[in-house]
Coordinates of C-alpha atoms in Angstrom, one line a residue:
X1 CA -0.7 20.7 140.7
X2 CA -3.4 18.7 138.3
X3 CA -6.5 20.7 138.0
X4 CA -9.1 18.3 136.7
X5 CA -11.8 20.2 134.3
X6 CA -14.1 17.7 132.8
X7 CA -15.4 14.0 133.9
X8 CA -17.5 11.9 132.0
X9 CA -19.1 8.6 133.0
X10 CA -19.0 5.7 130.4
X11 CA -20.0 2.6 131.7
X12 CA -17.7 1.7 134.2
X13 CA -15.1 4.0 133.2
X14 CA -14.6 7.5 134.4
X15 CA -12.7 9.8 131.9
X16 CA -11.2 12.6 133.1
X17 CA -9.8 15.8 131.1
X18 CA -7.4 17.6 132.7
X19 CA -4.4 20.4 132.6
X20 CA -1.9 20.1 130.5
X21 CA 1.6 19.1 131.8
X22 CA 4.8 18.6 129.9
X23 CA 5.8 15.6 131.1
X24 CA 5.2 12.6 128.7
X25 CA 1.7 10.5 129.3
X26 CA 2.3 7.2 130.4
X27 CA 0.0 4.2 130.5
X28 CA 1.4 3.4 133.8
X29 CA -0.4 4.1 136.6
X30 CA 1.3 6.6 138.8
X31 CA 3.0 7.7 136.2
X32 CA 0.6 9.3 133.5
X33 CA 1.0 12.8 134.9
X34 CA 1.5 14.2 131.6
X35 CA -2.3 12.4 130.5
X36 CA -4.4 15.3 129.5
X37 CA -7.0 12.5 129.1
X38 CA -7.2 9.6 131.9
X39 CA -9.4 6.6 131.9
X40 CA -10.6 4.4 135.0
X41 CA -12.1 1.6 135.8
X42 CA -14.7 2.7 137.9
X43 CA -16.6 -0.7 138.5
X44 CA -15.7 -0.6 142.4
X45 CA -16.3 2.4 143.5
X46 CA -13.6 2.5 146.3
X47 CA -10.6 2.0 144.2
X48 CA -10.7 3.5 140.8
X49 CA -8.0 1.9 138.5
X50 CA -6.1 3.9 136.2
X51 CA -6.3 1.9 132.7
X52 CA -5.3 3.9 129.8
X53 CA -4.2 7.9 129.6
X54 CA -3.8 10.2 126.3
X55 CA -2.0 13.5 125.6
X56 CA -4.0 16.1 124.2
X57 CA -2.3 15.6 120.9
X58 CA -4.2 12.7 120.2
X59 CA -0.6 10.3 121.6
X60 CA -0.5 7.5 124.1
X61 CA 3.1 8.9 125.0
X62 CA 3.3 12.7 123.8
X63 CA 4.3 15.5 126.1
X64 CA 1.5 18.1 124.8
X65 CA 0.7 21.1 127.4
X66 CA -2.8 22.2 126.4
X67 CA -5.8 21.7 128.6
X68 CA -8.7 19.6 128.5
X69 CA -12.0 21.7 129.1
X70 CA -14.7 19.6 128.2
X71 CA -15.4 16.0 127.6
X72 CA -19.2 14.0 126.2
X73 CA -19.5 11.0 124.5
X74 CA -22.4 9.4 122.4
X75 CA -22.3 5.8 122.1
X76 CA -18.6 4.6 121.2
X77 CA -17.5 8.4 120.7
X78 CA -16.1 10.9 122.8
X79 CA -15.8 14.0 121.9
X80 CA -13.1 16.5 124.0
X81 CA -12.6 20.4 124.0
X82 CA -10.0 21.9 124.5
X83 CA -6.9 24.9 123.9
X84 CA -5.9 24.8 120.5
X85 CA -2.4 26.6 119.6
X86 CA -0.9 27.7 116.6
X87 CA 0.3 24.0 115.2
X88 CA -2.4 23.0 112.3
X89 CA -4.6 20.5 113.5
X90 CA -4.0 17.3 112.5
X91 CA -5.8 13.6 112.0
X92 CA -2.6 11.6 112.7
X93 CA -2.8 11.2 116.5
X94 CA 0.6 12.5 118.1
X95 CA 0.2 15.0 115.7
X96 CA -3.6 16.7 116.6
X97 CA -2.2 19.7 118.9
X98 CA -3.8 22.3 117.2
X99 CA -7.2 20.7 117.1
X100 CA -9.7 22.4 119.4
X101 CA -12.2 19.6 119.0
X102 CA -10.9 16.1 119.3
X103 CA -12.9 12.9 118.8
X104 CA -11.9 9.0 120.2
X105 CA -13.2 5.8 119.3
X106 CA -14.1 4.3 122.7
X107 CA -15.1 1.3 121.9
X108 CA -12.2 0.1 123.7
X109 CA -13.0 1.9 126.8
X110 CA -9.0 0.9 127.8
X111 CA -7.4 1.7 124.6
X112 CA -9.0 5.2 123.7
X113 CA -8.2 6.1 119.4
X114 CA -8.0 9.0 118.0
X115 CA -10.0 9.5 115.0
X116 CA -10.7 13.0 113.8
X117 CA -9.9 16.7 114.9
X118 CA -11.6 19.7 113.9
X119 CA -9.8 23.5 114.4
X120 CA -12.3 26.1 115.3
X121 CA -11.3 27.7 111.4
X122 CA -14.0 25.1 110.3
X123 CA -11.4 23.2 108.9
X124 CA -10.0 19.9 109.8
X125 CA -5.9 21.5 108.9
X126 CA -6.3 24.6 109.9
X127 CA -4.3 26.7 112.4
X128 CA -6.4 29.1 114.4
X129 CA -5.8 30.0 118.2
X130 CA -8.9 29.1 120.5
X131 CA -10.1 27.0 122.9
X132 CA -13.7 25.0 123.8
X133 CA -15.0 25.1 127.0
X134 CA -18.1 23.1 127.0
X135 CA -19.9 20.4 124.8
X136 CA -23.3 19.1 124.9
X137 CA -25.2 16.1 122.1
X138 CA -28.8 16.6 120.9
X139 CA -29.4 14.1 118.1
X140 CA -26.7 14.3 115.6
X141 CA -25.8 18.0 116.5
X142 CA -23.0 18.8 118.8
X143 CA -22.8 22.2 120.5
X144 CA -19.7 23.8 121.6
X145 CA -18.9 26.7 124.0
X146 CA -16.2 28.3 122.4
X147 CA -13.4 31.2 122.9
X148 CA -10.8 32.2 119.5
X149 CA -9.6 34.7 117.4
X150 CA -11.7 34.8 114.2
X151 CA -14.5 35.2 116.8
X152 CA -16.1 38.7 116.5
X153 CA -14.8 40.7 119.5
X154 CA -12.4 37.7 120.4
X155 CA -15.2 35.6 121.5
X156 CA -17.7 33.0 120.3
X157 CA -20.5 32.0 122.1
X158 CA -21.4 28.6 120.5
X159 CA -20.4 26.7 117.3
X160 CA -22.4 24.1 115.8
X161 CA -20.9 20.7 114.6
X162 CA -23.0 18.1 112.5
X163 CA -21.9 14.6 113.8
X164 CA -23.7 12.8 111.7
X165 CA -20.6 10.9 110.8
X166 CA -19.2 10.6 114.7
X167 CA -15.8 10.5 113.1
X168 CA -16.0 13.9 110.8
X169 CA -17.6 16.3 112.3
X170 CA -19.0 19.0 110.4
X171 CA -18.8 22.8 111.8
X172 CA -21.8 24.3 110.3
X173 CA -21.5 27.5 112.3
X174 CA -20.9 29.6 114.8
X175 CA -23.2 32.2 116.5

């Protein structure tokens, strides 16, 4: 069954973060069951139209299984939380499984790019087990609600990213 976990409104497109399913994401709609991100045309509200879907590796066609927990954008950026797992994370988009904290170029509300991940390591290759729940933009800070193993007790409450490049975040810590 899809559980949806996160929707953001851009516009008049609804992005949607969702459960992670092995089958491969598909920018066909009907078909992009295995889209761990979704995007829809949401400018009549009676039929939403499916437009574009990526796999929570960063892929327009990957078959990733991870969940999407948490989705905000700021201007052309959105930034998505999710489960991380043990593959480094990576900028080359296909490739960005591991990366707790992804971040799209939306400029192209239809055609979604990955541009940067961070691992919850506070480092952009590293490969370090944890997940972010929640997200949430004041100025150039972003704030996220986080769970992983170098955590004390196996939990973090919040780690702080500087996004004052949108595109390479910064973690400057984690409380």
């Amino acid at each position: 069954a899809v559980s949806v976990r996160s929707l953001s409104v851009i516009g008049s497109y609804l992005f949607v973060g969702k459960n992670g399913d092995a089958t491969a994401c598909s920018q066909t709609a009907g078909s992009a069951l295995g889209c761990e991100l979704m995007v829809f045309d949401i400018s009549s509200s009676t039929n939403p139209v499916y437009v574009a879907g990526r796999d929570e590796s960063g892929s327009a066609a990957g078959t990733g299984i991870n969940n999407v927990y948490a989705l905000i954008s700021n201007g052309t950026t959105l930034y998505m939380g999710k489960d991380g797992d043990p593959t480094a994370c990576s900028q080359v988009a296909g490739s960005a499984t591991g990366c707790e904290l992804m971040v799209f170029d939306i400029s192209s509300s239809t055609s979604p790019t990955y541009v940067a991940g961070r691992d919850l390591s506070r480092d952009s290759g590293a490969s370090t087990v944890g997940a972010i729940y929640s997200l949430a933009i004041s100025g150039n800070t972003l704030y996220a609600g986080t769970y992983g193993l170098l955590c004390t007790y196996q939990l973090c409450s919040l780690t702080i990213f500087d996004i004052l490049n949108p595109a390479s975040p910064v973690d400057v810590t984690d409380l």
